[in-house]
Short mmCIF file of C-alpha atoms and ligand atoms in Angstrom, two decimals:
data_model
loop_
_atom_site.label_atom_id
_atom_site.label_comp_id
_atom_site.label_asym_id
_atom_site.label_seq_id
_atom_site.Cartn_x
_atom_site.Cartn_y
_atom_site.Cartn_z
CA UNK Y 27 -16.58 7.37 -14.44
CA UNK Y 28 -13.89 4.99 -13.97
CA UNK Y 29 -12.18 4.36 -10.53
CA UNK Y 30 -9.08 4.49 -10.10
CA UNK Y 31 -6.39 3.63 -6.78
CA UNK Y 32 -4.20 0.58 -5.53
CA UNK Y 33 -4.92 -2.57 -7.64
CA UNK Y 34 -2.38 -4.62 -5.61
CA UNK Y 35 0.22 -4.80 -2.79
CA UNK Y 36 3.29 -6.67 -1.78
CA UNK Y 37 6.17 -6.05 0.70
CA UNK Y 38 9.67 -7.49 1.11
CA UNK Y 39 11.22 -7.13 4.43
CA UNK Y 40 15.27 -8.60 5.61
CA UNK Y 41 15.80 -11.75 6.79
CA UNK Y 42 16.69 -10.78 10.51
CA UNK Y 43 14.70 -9.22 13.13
CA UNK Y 44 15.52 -8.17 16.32
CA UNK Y 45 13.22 -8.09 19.49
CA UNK Y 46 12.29 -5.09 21.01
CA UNK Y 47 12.87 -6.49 24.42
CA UNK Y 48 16.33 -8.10 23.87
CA UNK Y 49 17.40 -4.57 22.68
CA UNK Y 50 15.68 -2.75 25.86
CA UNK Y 51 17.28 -5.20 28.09
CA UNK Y 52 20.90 -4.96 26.38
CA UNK Y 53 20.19 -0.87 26.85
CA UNK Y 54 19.28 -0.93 30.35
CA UNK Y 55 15.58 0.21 29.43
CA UNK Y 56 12.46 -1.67 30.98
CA UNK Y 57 11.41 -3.86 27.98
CA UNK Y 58 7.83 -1.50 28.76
CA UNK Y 59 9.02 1.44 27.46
CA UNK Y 60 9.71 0.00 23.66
CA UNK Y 61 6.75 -2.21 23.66
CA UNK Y 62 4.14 -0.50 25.39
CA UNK Y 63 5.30 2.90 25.72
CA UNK Y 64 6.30 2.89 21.65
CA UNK Y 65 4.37 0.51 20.46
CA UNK Y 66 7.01 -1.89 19.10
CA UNK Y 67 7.26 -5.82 19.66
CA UNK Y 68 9.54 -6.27 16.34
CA UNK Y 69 12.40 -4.75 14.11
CA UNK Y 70 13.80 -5.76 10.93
CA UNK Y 71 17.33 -5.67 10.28
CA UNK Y 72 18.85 -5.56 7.16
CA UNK Y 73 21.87 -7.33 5.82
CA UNK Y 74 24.39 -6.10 3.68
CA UNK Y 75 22.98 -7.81 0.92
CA UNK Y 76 19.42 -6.45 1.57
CA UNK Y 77 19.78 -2.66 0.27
CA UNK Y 78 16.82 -0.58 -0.69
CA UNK Y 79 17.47 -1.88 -4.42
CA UNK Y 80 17.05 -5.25 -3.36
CA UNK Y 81 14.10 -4.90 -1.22
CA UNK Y 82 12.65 -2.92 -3.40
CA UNK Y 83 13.04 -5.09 -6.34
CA UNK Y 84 11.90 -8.04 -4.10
CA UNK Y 85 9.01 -6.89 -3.70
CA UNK Y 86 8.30 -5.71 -7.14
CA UNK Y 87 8.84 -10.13 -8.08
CA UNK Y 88 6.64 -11.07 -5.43
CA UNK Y 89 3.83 -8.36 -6.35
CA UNK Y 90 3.82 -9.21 -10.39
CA UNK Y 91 3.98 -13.23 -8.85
CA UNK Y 92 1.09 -12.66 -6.49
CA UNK Y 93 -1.16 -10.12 -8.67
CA UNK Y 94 -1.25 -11.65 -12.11
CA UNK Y 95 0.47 -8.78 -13.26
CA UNK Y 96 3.17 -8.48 -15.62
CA UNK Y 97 5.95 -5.86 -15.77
CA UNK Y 98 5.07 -5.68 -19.33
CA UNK Y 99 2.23 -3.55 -18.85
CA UNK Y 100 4.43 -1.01 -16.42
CA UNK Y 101 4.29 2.46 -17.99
CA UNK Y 102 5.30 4.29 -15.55
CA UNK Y 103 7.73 3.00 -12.05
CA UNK Y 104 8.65 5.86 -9.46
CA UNK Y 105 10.44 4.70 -6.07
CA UNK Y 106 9.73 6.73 -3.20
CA UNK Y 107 12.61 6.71 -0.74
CA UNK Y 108 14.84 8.13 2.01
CA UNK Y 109 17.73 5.70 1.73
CA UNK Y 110 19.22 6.76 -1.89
CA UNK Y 111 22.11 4.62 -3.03
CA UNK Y 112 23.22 7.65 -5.31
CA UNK Y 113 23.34 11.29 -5.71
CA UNK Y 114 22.55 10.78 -9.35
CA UNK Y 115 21.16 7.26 -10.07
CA UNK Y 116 17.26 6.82 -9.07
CA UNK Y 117 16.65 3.15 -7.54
CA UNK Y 118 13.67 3.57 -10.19
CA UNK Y 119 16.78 2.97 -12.52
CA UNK Y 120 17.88 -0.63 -11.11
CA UNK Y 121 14.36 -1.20 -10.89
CA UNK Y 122 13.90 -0.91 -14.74
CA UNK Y 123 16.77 -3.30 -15.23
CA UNK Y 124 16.75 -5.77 -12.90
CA UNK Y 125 12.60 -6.15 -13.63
CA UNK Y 126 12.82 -5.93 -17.24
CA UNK Y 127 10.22 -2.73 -17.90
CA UNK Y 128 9.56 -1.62 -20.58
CA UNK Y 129 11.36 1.01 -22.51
CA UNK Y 130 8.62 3.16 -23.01
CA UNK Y 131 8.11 3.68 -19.39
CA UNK Y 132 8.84 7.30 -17.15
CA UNK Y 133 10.94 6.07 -14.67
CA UNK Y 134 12.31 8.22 -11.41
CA UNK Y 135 12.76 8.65 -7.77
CA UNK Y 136 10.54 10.74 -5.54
CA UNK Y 137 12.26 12.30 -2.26
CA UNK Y 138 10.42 13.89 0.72
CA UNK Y 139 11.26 11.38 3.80
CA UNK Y 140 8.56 9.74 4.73
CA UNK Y 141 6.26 11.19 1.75
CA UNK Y 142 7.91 9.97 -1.06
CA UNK Y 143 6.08 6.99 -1.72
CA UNK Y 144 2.89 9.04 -1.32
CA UNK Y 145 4.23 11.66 -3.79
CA UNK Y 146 4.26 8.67 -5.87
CA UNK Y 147 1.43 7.37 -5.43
CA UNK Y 148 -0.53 10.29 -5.95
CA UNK Y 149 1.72 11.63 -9.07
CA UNK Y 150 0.34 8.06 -10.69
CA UNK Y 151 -3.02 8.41 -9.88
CA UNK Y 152 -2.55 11.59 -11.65
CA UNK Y 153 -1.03 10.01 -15.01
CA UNK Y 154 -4.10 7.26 -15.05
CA UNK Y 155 -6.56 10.36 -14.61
CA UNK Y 156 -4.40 11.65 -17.58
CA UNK Y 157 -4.91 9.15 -19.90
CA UNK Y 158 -1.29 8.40 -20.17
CA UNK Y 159 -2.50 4.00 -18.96
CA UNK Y 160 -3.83 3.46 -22.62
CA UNK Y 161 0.14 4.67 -24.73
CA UNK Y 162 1.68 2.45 -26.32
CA UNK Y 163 -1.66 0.50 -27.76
CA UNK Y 164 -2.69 -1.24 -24.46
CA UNK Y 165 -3.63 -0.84 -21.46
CA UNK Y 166 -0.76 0.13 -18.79
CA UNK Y 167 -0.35 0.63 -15.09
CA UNK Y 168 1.89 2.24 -12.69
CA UNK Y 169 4.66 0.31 -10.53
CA UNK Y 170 5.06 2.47 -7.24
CA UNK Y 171 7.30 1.05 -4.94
CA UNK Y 172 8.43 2.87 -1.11
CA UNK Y 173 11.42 1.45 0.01
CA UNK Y 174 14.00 2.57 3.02
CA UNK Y 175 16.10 1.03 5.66
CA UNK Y 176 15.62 3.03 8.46
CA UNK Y 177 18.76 3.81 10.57
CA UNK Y 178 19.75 6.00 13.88
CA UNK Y 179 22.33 6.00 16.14
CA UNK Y 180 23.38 2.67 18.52
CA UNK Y 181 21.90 3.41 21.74
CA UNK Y 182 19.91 6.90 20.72
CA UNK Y 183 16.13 7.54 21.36
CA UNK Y 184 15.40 6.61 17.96
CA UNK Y 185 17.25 3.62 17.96
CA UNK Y 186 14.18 1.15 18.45
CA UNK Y 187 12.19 3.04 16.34
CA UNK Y 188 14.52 1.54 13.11
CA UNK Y 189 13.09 -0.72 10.78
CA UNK Y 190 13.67 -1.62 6.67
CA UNK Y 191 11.27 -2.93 4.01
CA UNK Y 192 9.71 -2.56 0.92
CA UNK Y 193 6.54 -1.92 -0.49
CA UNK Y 194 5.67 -2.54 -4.15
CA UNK Y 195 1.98 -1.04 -5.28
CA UNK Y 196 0.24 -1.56 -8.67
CA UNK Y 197 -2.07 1.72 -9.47
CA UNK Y 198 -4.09 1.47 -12.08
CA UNK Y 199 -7.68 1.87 -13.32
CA UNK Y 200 -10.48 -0.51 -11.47
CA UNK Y 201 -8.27 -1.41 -8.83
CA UNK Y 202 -8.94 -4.30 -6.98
CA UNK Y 203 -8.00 -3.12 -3.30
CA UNK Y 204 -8.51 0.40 -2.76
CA UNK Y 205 -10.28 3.07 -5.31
CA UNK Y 206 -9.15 6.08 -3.80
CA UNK Y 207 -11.08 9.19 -4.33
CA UNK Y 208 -9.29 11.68 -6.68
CA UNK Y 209 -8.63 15.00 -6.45
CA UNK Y 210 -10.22 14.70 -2.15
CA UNK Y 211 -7.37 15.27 -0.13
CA UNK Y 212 -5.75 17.97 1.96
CA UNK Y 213 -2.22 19.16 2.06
CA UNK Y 214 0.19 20.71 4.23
CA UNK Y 215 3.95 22.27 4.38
CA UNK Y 216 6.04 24.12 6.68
CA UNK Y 217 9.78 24.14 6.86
CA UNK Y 218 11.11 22.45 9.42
CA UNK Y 219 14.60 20.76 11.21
CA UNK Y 220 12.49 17.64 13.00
CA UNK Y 221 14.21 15.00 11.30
CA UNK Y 222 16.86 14.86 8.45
CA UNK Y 223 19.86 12.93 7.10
CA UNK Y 224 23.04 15.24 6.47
CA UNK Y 225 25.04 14.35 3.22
CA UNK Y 226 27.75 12.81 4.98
CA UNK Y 227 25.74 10.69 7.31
CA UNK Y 228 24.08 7.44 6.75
CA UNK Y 229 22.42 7.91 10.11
CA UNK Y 230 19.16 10.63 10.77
CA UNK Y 231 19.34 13.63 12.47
CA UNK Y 232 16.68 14.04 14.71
CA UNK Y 233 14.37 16.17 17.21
CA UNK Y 234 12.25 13.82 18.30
CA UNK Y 235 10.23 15.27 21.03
CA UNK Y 236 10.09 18.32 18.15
CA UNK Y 237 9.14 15.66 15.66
CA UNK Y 238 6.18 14.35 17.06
CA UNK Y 239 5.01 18.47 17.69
CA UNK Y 240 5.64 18.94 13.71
CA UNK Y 241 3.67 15.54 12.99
CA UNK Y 242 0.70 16.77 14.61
CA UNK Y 243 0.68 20.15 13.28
CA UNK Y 244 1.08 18.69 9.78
CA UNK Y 245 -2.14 15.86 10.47
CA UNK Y 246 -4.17 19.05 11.77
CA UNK Y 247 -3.57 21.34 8.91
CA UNK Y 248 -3.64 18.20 6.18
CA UNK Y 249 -7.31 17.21 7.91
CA UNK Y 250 -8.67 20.31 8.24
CA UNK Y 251 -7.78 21.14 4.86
CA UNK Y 252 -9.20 17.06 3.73
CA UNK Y 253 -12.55 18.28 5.10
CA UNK Y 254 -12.51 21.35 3.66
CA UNK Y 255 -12.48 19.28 0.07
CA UNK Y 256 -14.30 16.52 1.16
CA UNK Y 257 -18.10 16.77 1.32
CA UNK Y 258 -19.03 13.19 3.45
CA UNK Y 259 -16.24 13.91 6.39
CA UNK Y 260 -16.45 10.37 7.69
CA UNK Y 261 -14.32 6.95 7.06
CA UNK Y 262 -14.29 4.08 9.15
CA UNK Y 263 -11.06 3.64 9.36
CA UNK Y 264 -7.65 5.82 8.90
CA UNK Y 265 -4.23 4.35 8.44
CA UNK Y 266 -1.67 6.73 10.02
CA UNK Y 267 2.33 6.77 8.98
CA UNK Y 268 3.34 4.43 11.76
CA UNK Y 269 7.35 5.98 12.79
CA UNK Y 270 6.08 3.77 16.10
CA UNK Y 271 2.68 2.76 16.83
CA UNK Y 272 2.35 5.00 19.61
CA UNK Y 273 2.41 7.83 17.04
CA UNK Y 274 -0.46 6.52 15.14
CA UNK Y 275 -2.25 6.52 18.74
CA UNK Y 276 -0.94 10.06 19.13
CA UNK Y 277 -2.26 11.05 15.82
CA UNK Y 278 -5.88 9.26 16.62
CA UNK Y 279 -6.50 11.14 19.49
CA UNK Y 280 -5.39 14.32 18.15
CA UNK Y 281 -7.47 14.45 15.35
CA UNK Y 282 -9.91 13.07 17.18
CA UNK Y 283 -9.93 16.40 19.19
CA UNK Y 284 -10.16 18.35 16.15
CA UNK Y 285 -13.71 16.52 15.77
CA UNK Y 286 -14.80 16.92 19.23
CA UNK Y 287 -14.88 12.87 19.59
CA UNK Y 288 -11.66 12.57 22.42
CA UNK Y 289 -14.29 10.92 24.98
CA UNK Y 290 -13.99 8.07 22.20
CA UNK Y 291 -10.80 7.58 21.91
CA UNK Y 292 -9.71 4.21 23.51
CA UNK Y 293 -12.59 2.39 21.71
CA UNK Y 294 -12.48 4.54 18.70
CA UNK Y 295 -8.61 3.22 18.45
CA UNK Y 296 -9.27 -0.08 18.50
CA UNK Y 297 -11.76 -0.21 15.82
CA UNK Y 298 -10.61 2.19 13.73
CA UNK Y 299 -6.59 1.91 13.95
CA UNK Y 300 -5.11 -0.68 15.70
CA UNK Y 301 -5.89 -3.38 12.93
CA UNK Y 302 -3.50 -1.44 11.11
CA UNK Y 303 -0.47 -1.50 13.43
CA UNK Y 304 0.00 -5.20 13.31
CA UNK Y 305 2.64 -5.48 10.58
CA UNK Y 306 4.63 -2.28 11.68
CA UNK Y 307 5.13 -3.60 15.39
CA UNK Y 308 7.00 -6.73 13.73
CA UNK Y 309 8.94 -4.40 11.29
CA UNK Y 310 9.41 -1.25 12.68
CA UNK Y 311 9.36 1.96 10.70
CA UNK Y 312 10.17 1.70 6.83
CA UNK Y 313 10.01 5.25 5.94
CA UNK Y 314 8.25 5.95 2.70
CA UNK Y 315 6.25 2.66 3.30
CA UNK Y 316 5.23 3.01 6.56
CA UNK Y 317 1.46 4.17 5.64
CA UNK Y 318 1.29 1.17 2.77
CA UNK Y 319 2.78 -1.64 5.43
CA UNK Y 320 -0.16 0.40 7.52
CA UNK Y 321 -2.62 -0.54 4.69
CA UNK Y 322 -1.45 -4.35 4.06
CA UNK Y 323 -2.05 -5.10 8.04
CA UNK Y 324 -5.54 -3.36 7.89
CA UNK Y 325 -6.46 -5.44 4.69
CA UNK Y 326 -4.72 -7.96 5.65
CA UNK Y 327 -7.04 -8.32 8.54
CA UNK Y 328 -10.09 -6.57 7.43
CA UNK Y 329 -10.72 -6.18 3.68
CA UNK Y 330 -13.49 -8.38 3.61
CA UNK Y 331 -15.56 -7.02 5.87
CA UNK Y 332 -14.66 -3.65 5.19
CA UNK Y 333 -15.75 -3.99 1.34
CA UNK Y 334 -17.64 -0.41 0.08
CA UNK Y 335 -16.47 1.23 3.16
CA UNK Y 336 -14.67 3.92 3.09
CA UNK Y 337 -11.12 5.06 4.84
CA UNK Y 338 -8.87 7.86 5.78
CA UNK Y 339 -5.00 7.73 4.77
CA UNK Y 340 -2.60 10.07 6.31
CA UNK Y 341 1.16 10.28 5.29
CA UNK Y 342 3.73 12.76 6.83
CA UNK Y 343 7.46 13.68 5.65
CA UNK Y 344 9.34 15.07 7.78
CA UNK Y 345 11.20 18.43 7.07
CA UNK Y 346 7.76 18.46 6.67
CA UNK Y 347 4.90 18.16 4.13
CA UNK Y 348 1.99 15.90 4.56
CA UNK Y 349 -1.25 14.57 3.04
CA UNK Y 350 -4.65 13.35 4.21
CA UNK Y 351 -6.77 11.69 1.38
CA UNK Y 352 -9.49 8.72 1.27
CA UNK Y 353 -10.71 6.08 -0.80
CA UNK Y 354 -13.00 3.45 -0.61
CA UNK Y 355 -12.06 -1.06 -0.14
CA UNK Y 356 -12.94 -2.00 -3.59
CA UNK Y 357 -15.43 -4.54 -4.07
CA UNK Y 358 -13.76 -8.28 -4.27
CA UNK Y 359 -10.80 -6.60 -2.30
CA UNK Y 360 -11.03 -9.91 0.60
CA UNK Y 361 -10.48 -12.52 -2.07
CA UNK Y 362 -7.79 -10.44 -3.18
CA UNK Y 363 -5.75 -10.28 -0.06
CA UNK Y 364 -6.27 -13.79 0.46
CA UNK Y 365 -4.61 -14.02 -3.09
CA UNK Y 366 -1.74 -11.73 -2.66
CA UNK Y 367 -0.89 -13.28 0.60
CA UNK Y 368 0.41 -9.90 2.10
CA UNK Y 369 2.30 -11.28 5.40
CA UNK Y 370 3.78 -14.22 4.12
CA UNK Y 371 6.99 -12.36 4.31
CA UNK Y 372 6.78 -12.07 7.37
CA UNK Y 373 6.24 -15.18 9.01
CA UNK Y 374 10.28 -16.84 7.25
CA UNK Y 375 12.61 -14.71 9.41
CA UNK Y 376 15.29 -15.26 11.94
CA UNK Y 377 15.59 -13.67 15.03
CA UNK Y 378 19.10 -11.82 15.39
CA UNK Y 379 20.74 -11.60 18.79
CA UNK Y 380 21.74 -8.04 19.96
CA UNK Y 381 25.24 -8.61 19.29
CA UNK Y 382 24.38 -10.16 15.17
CA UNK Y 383 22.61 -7.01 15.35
CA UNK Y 384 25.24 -5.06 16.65
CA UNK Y 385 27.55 -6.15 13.77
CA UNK Y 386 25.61 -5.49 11.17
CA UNK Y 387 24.94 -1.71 11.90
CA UNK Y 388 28.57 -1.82 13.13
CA UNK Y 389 29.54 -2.50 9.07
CA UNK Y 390 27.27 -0.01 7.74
CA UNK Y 391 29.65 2.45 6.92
CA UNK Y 392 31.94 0.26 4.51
CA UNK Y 393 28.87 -1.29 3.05
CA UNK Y 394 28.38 1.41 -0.48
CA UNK Y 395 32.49 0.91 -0.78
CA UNK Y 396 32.54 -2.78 -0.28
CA UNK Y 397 34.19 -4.55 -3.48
CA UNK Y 398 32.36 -7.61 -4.59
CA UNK Y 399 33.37 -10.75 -2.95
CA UNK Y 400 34.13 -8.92 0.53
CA UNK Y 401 30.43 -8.64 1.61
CA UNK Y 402 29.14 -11.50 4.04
CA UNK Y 403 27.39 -13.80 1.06
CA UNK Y 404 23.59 -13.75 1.03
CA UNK Y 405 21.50 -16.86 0.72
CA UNK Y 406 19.93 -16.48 -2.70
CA UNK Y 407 17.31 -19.50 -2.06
CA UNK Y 408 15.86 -16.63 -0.12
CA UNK Y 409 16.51 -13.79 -1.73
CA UNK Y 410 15.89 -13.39 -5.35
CA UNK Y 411 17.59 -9.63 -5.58
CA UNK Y 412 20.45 -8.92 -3.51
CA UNK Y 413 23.14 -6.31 -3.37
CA UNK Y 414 27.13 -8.14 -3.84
CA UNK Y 415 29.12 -4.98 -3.72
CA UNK Y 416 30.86 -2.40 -6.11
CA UNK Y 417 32.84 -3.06 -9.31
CA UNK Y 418 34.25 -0.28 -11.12
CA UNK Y 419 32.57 2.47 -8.93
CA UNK Y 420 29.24 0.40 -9.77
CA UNK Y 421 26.22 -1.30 -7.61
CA UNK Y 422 26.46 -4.81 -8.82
CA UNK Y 423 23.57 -7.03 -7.65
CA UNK Y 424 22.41 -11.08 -7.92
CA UNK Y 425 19.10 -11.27 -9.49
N1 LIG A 504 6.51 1.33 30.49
C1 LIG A 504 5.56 1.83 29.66
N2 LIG A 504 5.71 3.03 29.01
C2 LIG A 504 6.83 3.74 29.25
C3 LIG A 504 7.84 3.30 30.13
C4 LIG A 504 7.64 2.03 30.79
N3 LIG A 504 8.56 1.52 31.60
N4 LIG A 504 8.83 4.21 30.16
C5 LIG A 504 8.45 5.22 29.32
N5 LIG A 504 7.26 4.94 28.78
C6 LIG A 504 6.50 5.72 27.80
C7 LIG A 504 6.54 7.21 28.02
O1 LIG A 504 5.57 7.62 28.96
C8 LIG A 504 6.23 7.71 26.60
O2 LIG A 504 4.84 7.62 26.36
P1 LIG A 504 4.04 8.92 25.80
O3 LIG A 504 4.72 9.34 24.53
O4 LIG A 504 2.66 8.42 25.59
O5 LIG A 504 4.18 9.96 26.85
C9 LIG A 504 6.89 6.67 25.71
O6 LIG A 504 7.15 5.53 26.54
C10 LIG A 504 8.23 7.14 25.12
O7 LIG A 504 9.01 7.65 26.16
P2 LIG A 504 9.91 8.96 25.94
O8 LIG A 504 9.11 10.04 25.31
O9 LIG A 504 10.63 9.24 27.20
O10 LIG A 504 10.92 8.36 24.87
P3 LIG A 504 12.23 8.97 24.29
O11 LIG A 504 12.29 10.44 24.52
O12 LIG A 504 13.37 8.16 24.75
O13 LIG A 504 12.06 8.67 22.72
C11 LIG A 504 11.16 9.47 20.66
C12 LIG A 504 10.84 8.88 22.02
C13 LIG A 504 11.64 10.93 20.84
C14 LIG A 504 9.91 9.47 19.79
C15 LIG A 504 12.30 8.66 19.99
O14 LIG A 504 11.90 7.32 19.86
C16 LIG A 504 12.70 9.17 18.64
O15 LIG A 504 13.46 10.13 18.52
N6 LIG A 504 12.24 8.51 17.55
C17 LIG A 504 12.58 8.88 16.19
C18 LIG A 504 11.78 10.07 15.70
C19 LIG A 504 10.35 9.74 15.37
O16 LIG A 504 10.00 8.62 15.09
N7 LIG A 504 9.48 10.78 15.37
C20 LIG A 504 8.08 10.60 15.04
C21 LIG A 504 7.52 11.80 14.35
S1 LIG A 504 8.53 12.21 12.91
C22 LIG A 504 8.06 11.07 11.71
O17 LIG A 504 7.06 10.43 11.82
C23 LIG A 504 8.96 10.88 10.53
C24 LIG A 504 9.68 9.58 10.69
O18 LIG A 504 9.23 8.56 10.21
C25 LIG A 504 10.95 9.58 11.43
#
């Protein structure tokens, strides 16, 4: 039987980033709360010019550049977010255009907070196990891309738990990073006010103390019901969606309670999570891609070695629903990574000051009315996609 799961991977985070620290000391907060006590060295901050179209579609480019793949052979694109630039429009939309998919392609956004790009992800695992890759005369693959800027209140609880990014996935059949088991995974829903983003609001709503109690629920009912399906009930490692890192710890040692292993957890987190935290303590939490920037700092550190083993994934959405699934590091996967060159993105960025920081949130709310010419002007040498502001009640963007 053929394997299928996550052929490739590629992110695209903003320009700016703000340290943790500077923000705890401009809030009157020991810098030990947000870096220790959270779990966050890093956030991103994005621009006006860097909205979840552009990252998105930035790191769509630099996935097809870095894979060898070519968005001819996209037959299906869904974009899993939280930050919709349109009651109506899907991002999946601007996608098609400003990439240049086919027409014969199903293209839509998926919305569940945090799960969206897991919704995704598994709803195209689905349409390979379908047959739907081999329409059109040749082979085809699915574009899934998660893509948010994450955004609370200046000076909240939740305000250095913000982030942005992007995360662009091929899924297709013999995938050269992750083969992920089909049909073995558990689910879980309840209805829930944890976290939320009124209509009128371009800020969350959120519980958080209530949040983290409706996170852990979710992981215990999505795990129990995983190894209910699942006949081998261990993997060496499990990538947790990362709001904070301190929740993925949270998440570790609860579940490792539901296996009777909590005498294990400090060394038990080191091996088996904190490879993955890397890239979300310098970005902060993207939403929908949280679990996939998760999964590029694990294999970004460890796919060689962790070649034929197998590993947990665990995504939650907030409001809630949530998933716990597996797969296994496909063989080749280390020569891959070195290939795709996951945190490359990472390493170009500027550090903002508080107050550049500040000013950017500050503009937020004029950003979706802006006409073109009024928005600060991007630099395009680094940005191959970006956002310039409306015309005619439209999104107009430089690609
Ligand atoms: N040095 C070291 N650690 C310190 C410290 C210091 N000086 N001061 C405090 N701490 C520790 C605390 O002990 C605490 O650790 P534990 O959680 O292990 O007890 C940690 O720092 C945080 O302290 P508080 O709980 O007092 O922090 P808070 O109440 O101000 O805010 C939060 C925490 C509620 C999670 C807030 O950041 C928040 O609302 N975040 C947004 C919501 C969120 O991310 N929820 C996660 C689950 S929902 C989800 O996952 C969906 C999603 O993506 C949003």
């Amino acid at each position: 039987m053929t394997t299928i799961g996550i052929d490739a991977i590629a992110l695209a985070v903003p320009q700016g980033y703000l340290e943790l620290a500077d923000l705890a000391a401009a809030r009157g907060v020991p810098a030990g709360k947000y870096v220790e006590g959270l779990g966050v060295r890093q956030m991103a901050v994005a621009a006006a010019h860097e909205d979840p179209v552009a990252l998105a579609a930035n790191a769509a480019r630099r996935l097809f550049a870095q894979s060898g793949r070519s968005p001819s052979e996209i037959g299906l694109c869904v974009v899993g977010t939280e930050t919709a630039v349109d009651h109506s429009k899907p991002i999946a939309a601007y996608l098609h255009g400003l990439l240049g998919l086919p027409s014969r392609c199903r293209v839509f956004e998926a919305k569940h907070a945090c799960f969206g790009g897991t919704a995704g992800l598994l709803g195209a695992v689905d349409w390979i196990a379908a047959g739907k890759m081999s329409g059109n005369g040749k082979p085809r693959v699915a574009l899934v891309v998660c893509t948010d800027v994450a955004r609370y209140g200046l000076g909240t609880a939740g305000e250095p738990t913000q982030g942005a990014g992007a995360v662009a996935m091929i899924v297709s059949e013999r995938p050269r990073l992750v083969e992920l088991e089909v049909g073995v995974s558990g689910s879980y829903a309840r209805d829930v006010h944890d976290f939320w983003r009124p209509l009128h609001s371009k800020e969350a709503v959120v519980d958080g103390h209530h949040s983290v109690a409706c996170y852990l629920d979710a992981l215990a009912g999505a795990f129990d019901a995983w190894r209910e399906a699942s006949s081998d009930k261990s993997v060496v490692r499990t990538c947790y969606h990362v709001p904070y890192g301190k929740m993925a710890k949270k998440a570790h040692k609860h579940r490792l309670g539901l296996e009777g292993r909590e005498a294990e957890l400090e060394a038990s987190y080191e091996k088996e999570v904190a490879p993955s935290l890397r890239f979300p303590s310098l970005v902060g939490n993207v939403y929908t891609g949280s679990l996939y920037l998760a999964l590029a700092s694990l294999l970004d550190a460890e796919a060689a070695q962790l070649e034929g083993e197998r590993i947990g994934l665990f995504s939650y959405g907030s409001g809630c629903t949530a998933e716990f699934f597996s797969g296994r590091i496909a063989a080749g996967a280390g020569k891959m990574v070195e290939q795709l060159a996951l945190a490359a993105p990472l390493d170009a960025r500027t550090r903002l000051s508080v107050a550049e920081y500040e000013a950017i949130r500050n503009a937020d709310g004029g950003v979706d009315r802006a006409p073109v010419g009024t928005l600060p002007a991007p630099s395009l040498s680094q940005r191959t996609v970006a956002y310039l502001g409306i015309e005619s009640d439209r999104r107009v963007y430089a690609n």
